[in-house]
Tab-separated table of C-alpha atoms (C1' of nucleotides) in Angstrom:
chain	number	residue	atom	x	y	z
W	726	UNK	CA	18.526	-19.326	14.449
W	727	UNK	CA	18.111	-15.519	15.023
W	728	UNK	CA	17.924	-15.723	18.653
W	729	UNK	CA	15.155	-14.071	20.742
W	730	UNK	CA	17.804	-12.357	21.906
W	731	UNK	CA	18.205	-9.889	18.604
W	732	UNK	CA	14.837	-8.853	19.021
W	733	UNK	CA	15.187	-8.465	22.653
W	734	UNK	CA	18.134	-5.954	22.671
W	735	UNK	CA	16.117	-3.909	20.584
W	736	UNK	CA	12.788	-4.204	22.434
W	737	UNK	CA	13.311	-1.090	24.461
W	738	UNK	CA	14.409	1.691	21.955
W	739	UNK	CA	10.720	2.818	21.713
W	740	UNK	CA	10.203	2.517	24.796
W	741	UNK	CA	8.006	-1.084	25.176
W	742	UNK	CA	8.759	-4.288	25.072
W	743	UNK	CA	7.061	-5.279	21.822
W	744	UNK	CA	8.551	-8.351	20.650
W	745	UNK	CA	7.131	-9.343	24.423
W	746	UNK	CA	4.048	-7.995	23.494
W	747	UNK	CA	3.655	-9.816	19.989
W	748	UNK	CA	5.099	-13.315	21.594
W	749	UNK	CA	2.016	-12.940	24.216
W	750	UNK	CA	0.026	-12.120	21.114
W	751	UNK	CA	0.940	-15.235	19.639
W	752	UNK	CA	1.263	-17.873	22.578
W	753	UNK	CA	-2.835	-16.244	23.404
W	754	UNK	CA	-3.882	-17.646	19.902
W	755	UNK	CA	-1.847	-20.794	19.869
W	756	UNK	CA	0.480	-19.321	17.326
W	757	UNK	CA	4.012	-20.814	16.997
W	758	UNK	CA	7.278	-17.994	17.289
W	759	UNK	CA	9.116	-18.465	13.631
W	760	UNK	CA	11.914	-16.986	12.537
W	761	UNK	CA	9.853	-15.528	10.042
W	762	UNK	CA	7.249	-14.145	11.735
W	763	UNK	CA	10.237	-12.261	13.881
W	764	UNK	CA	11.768	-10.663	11.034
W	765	UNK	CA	8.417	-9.523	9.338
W	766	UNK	CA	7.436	-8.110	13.208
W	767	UNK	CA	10.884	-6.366	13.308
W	768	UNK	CA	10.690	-5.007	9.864
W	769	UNK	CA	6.695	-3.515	10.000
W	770	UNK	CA	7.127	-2.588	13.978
W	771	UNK	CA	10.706	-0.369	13.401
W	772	UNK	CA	9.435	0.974	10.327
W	773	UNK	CA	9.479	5.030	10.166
W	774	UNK	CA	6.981	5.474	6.959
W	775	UNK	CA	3.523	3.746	6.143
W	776	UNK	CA	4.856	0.966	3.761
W	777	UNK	CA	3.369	-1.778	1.600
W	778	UNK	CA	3.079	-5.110	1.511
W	779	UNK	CA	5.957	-5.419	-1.041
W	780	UNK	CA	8.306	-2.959	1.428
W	781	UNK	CA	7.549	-5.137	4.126
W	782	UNK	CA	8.711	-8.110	2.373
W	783	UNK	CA	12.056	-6.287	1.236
W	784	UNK	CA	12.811	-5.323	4.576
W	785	UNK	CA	11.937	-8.395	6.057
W	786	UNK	CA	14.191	-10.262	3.846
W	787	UNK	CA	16.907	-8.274	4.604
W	788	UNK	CA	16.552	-9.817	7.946
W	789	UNK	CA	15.360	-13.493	7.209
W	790	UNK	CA	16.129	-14.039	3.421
W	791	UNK	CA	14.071	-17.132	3.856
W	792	UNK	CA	10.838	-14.921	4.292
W	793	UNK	CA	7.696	-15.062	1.646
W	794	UNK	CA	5.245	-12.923	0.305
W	795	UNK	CA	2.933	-15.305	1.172
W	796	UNK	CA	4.358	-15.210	5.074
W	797	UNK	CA	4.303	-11.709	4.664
W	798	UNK	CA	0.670	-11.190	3.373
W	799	UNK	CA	-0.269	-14.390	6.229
W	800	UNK	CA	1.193	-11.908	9.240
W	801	UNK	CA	0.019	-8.841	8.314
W	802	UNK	CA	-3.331	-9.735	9.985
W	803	UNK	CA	-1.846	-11.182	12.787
W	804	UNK	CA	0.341	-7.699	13.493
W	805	UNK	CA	-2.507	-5.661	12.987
W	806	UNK	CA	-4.807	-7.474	14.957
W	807	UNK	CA	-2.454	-7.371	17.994
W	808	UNK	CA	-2.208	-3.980	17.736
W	809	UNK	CA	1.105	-3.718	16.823
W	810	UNK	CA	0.367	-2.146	13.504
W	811	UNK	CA	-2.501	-0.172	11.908
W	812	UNK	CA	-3.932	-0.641	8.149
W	813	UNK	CA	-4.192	2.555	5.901
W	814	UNK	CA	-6.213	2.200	2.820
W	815	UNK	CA	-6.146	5.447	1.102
W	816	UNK	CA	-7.840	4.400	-1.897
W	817	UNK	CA	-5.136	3.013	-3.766
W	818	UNK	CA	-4.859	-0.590	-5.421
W	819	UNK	CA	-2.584	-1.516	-2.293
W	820	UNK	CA	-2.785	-1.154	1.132
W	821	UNK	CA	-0.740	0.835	3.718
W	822	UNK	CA	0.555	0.042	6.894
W	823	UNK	CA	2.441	2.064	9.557
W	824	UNK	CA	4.341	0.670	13.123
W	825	UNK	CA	1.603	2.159	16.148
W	826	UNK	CA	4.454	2.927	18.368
W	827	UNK	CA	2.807	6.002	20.441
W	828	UNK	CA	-0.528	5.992	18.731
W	829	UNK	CA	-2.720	6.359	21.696
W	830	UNK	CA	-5.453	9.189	20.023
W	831	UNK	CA	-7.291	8.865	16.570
W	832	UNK	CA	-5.544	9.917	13.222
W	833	UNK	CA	-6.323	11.946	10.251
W	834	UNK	CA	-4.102	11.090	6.825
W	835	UNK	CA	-3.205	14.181	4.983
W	836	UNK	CA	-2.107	12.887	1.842
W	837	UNK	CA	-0.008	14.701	-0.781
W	838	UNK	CA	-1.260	14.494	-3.881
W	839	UNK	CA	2.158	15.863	-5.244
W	840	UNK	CA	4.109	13.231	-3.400
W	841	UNK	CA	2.026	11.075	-2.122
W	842	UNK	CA	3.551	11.390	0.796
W	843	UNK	CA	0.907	10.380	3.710
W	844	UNK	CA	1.087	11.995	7.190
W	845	UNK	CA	-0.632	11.630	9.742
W	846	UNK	CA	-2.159	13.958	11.607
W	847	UNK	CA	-3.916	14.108	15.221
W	848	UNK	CA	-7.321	14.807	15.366
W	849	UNK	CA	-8.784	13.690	18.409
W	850	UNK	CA	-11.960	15.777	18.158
W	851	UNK	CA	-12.833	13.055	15.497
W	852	UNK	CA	-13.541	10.229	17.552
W	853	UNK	CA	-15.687	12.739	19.688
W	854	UNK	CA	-17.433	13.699	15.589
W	855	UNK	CA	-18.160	10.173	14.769
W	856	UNK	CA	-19.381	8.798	17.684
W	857	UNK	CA	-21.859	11.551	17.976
W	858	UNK	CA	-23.121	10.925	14.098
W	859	UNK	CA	-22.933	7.327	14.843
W	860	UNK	CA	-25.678	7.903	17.896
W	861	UNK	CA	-27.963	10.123	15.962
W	862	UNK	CA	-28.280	6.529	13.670
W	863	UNK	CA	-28.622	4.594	16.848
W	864	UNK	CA	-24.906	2.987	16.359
W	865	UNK	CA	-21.896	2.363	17.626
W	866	UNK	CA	-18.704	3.383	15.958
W	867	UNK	CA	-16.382	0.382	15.008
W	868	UNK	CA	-13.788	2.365	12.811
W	869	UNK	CA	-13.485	5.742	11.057
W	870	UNK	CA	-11.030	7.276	8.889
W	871	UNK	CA	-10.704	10.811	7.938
W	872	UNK	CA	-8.609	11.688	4.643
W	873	UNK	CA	-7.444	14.405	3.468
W	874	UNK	CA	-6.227	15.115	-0.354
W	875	UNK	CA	-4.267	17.794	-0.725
W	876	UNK	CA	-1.113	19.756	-2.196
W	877	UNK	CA	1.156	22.583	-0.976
W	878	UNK	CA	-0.254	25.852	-1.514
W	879	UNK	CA	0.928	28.064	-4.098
W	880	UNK	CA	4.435	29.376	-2.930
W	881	UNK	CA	4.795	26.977	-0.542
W	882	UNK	CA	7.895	24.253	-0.167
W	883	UNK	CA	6.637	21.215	1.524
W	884	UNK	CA	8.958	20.655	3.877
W	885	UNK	CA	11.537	17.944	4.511
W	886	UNK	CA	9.889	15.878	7.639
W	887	UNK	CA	13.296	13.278	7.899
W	888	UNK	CA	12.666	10.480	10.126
W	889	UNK	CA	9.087	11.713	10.928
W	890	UNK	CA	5.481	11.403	8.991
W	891	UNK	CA	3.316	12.163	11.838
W	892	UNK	CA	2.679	15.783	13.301
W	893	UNK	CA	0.783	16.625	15.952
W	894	UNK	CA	-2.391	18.786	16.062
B	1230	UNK	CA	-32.265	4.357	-31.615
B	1231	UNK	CA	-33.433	5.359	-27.990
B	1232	UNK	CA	-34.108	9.241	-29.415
B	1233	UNK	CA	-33.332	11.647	-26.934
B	1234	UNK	CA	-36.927	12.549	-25.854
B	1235	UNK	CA	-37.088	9.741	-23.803
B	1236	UNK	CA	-34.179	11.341	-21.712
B	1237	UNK	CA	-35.684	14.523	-21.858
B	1238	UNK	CA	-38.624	13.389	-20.935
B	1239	UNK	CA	-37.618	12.261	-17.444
B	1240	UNK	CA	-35.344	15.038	-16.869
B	1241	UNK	CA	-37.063	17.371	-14.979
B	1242	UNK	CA	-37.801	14.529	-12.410
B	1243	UNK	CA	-34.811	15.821	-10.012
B	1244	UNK	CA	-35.301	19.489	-11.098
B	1245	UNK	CA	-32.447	19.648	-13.286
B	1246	UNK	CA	-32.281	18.888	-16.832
B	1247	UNK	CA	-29.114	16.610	-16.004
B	1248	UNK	CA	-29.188	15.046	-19.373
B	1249	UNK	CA	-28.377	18.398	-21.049
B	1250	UNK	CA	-25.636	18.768	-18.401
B	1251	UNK	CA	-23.895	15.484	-19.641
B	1252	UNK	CA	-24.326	16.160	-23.273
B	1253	UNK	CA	-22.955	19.860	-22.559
B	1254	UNK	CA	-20.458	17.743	-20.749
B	1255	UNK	CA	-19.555	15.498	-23.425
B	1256	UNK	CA	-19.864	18.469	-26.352
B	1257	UNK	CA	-17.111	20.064	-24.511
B	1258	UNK	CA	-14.724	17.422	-24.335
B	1259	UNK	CA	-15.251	16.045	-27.787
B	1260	UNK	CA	-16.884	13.614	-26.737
B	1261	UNK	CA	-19.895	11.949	-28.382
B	1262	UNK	CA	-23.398	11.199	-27.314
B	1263	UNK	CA	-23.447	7.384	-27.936
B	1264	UNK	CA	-26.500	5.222	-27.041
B	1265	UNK	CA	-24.502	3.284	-24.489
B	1266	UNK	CA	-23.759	6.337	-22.687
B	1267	UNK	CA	-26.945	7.524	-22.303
B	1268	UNK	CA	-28.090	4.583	-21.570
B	1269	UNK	CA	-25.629	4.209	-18.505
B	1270	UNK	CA	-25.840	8.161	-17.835
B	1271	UNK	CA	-29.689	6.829	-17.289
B	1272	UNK	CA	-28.914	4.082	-14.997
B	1273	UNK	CA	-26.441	5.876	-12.987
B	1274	UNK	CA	-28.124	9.334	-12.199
B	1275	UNK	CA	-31.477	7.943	-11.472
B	1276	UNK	CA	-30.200	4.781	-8.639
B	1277	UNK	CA	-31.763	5.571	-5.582
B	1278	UNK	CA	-28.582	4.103	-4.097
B	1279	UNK	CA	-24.782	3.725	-4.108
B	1280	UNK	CA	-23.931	0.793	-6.786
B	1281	UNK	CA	-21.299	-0.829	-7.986
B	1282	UNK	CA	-19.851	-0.663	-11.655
B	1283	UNK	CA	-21.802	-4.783	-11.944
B	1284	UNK	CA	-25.008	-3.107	-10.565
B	1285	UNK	CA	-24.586	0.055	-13.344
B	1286	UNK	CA	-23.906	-2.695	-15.781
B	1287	UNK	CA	-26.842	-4.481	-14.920
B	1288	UNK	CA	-28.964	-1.516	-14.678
B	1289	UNK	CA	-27.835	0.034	-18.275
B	1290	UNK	CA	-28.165	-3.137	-20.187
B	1291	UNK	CA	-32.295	-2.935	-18.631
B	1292	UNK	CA	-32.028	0.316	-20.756
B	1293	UNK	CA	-29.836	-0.992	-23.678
B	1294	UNK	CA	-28.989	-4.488	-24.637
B	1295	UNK	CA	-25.454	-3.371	-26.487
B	1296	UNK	CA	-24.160	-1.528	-23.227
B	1297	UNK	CA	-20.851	-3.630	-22.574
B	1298	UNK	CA	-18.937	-3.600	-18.767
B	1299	UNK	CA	-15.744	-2.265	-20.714
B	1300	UNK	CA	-17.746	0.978	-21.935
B	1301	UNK	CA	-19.509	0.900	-18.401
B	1302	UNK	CA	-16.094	1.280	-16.865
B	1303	UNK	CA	-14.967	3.595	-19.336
B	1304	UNK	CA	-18.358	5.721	-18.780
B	1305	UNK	CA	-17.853	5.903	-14.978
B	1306	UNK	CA	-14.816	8.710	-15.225
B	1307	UNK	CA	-16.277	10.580	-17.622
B	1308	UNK	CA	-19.711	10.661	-15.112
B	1309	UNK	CA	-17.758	11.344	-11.860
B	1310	UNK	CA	-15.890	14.124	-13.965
B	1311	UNK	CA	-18.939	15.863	-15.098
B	1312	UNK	CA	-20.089	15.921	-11.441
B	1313	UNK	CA	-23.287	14.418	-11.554
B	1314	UNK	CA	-22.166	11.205	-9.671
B	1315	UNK	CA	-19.534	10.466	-7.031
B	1316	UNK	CA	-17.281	7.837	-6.295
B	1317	UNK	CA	-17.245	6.244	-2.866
B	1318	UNK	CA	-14.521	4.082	-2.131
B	1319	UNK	CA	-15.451	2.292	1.105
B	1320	UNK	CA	-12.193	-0.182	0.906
B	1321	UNK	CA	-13.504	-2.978	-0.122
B	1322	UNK	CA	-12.142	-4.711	-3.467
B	1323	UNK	CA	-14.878	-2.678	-5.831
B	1324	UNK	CA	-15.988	1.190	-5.479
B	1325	UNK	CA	-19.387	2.078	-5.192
B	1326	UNK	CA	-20.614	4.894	-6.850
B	1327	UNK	CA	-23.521	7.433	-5.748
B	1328	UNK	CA	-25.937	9.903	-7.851
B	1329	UNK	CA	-24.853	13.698	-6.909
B	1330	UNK	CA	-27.712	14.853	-7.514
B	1331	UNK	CA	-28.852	17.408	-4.488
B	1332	UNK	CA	-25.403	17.131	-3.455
B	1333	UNK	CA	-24.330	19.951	-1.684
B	1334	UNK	CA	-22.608	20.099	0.904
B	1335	UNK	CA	-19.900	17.782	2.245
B	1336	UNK	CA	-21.220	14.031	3.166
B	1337	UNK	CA	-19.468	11.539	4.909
B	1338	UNK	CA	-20.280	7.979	4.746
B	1339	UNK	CA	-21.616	5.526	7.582
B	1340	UNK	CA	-21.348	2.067	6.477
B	1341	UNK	CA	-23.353	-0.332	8.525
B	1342	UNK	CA	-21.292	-3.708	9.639
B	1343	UNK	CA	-24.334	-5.384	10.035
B	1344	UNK	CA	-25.960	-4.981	6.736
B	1345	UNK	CA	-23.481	-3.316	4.522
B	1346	UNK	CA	-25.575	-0.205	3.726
B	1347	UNK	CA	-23.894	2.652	3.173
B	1348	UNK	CA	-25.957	5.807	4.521
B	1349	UNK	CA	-24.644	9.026	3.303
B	1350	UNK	CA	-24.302	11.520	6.604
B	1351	UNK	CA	-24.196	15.796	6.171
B	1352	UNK	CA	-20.980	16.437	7.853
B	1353	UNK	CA	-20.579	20.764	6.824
B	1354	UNK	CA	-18.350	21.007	9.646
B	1355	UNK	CA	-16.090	18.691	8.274
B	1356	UNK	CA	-15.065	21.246	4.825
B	1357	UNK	CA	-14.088	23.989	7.421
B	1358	UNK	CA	-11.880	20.959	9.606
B	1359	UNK	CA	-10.329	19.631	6.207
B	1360	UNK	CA	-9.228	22.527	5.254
B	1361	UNK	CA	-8.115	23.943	8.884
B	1362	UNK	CA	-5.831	20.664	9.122
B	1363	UNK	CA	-4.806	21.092	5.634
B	1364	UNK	CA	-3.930	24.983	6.424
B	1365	UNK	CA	-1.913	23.932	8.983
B	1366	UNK	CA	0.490	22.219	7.188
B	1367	UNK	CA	0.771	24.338	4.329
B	1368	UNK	CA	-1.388	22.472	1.790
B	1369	UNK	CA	-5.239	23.093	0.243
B	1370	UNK	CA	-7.558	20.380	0.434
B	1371	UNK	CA	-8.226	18.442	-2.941
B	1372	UNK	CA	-10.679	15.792	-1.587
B	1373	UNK	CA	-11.934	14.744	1.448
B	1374	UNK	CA	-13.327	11.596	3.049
B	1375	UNK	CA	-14.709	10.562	6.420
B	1376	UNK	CA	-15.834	7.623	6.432
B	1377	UNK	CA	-16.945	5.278	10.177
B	1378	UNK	CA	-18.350	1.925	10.305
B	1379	UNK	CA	-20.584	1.291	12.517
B	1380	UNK	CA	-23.088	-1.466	14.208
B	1381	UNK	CA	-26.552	-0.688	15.175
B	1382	UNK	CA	-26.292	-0.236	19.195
B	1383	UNK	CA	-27.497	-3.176	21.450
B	1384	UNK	CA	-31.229	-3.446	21.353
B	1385	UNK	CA	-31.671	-0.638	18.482
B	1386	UNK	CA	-33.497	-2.217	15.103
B	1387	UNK	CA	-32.154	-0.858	11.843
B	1388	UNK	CA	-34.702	1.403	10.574
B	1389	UNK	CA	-36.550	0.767	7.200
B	1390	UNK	CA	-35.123	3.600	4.380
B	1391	UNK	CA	-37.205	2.735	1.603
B	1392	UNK	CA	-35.593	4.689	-1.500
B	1393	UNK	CA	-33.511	7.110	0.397
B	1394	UNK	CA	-30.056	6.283	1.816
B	1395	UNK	CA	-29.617	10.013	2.645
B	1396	UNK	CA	-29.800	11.425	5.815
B	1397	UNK	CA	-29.456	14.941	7.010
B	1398	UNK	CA	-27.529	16.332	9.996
T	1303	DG	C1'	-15.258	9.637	-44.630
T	1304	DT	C1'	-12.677	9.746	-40.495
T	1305	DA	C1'	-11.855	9.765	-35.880
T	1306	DA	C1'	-13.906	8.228	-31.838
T	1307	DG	C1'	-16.559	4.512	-29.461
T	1308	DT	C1'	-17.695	-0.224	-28.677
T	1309	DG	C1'	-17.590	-5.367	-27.513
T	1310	DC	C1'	-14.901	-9.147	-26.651
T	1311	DA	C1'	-11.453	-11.489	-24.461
T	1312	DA	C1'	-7.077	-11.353	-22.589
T	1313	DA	C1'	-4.029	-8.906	-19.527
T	1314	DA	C1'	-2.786	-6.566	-15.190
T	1315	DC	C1'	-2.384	-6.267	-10.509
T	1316	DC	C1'	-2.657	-7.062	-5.600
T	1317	DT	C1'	-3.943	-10.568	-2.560
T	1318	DT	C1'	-5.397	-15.287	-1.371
T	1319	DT	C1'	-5.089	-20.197	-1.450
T	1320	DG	C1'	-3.818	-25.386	-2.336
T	1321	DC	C1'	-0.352	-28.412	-1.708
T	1322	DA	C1'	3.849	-30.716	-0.340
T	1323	DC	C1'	7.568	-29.926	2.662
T	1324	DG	C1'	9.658	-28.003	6.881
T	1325	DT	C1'	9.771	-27.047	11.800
T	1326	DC	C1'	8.019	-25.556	16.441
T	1327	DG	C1'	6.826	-27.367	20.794
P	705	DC	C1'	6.023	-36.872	16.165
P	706	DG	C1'	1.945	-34.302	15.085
P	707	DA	C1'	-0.033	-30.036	14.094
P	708	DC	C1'	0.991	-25.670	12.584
P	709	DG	C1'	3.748	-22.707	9.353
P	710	DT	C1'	6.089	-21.903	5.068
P	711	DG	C1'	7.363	-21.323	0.006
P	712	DC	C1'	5.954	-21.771	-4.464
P	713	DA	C1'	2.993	-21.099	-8.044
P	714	DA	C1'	-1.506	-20.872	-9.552
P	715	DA	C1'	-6.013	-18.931	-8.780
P	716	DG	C1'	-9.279	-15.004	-7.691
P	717	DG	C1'	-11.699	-10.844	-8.654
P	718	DT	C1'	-12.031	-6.163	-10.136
P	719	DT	C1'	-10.555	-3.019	-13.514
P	720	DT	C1'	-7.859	-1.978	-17.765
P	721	DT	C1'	-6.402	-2.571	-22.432
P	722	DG	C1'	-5.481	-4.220	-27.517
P	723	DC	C1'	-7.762	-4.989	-31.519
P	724	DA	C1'	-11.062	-5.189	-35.216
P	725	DC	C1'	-15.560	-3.562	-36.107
P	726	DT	C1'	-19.224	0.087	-35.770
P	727	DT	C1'	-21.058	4.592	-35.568
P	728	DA	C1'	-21.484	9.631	-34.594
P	729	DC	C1'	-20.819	13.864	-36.735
DNA sequence: GTAAGTGCAAAACCTTTGCACGTCG
DNA sequence: CGACGTGCAAAGGTTTTGCACTTAC
């Protein structure tokens, strides 16, 4: 049940083929299709927000009630490690996640400390940054994250970003 | 028990008479100078390197048999508040903590994949980008981390740091 | 003397894991 | 049909908290 086809007609709103992409992901790694891996990729790939563990399995049972936390905490990994998605940890007890439709340069998380709204932010000179502190060590960058803390200025309304948490820079 | 000359008498070690900082601290907040807390105040300000709130427990109960990990935990905000150490959460499933003193400017963290060490980096430059980003979008910068893991580079050894996981830029 | 601090052990909380059953290929 | 995947519930591991006792001031 819930036919490739579902997935398939919506493959191309952003632009890729996805689904494609995370069934490659999957046959590479001798990884079976389920109908629950499907609706957790459909839920965390379409998302518009960073969302948590516990969002992802909401929204992923509204498309396969039959789906688990413990499916959901079991694909996390595999969506993130085929690039599909990308881990935030701001520090919290939880962990974020947010779809990488478009991500191509690195990221920056401004995040609200008002709203905790998180938004990321473009900051390409970054990767430039890190790999040069990295060399003065004699390493090689794996990952970096920049973070940002902060709340609207005095006077300042933050604004309503609908449909959008990342700006460019 | 444990008079206070014994505190006093390492506290111009760093420079600082840190000690009268924290009971300041603590005087001000109606708070009171307990044996525990100095005790862990000890332990914490005088590591040589980031630690975890086990390690401070450890380390305190060298100093005082009585010291307990619930007052250790409750110790830690009221030392991070005060300023004189920092928190450093790296993402893993415990912080580390780090001693401030010295601590000037901004310092991002480069935490070695290899061997786990956490080697805390200058980074000025990145205070004036935080808060440039942060400007942008309307907002003032609370906190601020940058944080990149890294691997030594192909055929580069780790270099010895005996008692000094700081590193200028 | 009284309010604050402490130790102990249990609770909280997100995430992981063991096991028996289900299902993809 | 056999191996991989899943759901459930219990376990894990760090940090927090309730409670009765102790201690600073």
């Amino acid at each position: 049940m819930t036919e490739d086809k579902n997935a398939d007609a919506m493959m191309d709103v952003e632009g890729g083929d996805s689904w494609n992409t995370f069934k490659s992901f999957l046959a590479a790694n001798d990884l079976r299709v389920t109908s629950q891996r499907q609706a957790i990729f459909r839920a965390a790939y379409y998302s518009d927000d960073h969302f948590t563990a516990e969002d992802l399995l909401t929204k992923a049972r509204q498309i396969d009630r039959s789906v688990s936390r413990a499916t959901v905490y079991r694909t996390l990994p595999i969506l993130t490690e085929s690039g599909l998605i990308k881990e935030v940890d701001i520090g919290k007890d939880y962990l974020f996640y947010v779809s990488h439709r478009n991500a191509t340069t690195f990221k920056a998380q401004v995040i609200c400390k008002d709203t905790d709204r998180i938004i990321e932010v473009d900051a390409p000179f970054m990767e430039w940054y890190g790999k040069a502190v990295a060399a003065r060590l004699g390493m090689q960058v794996v990952s970096m994250r920049l973070q940002i803390e902060a709340r609207p200025s005095d006077g300042v309304e933050v604004p309503e970003v609908p449909s959008a948490s990342r700006e460019n820079g």
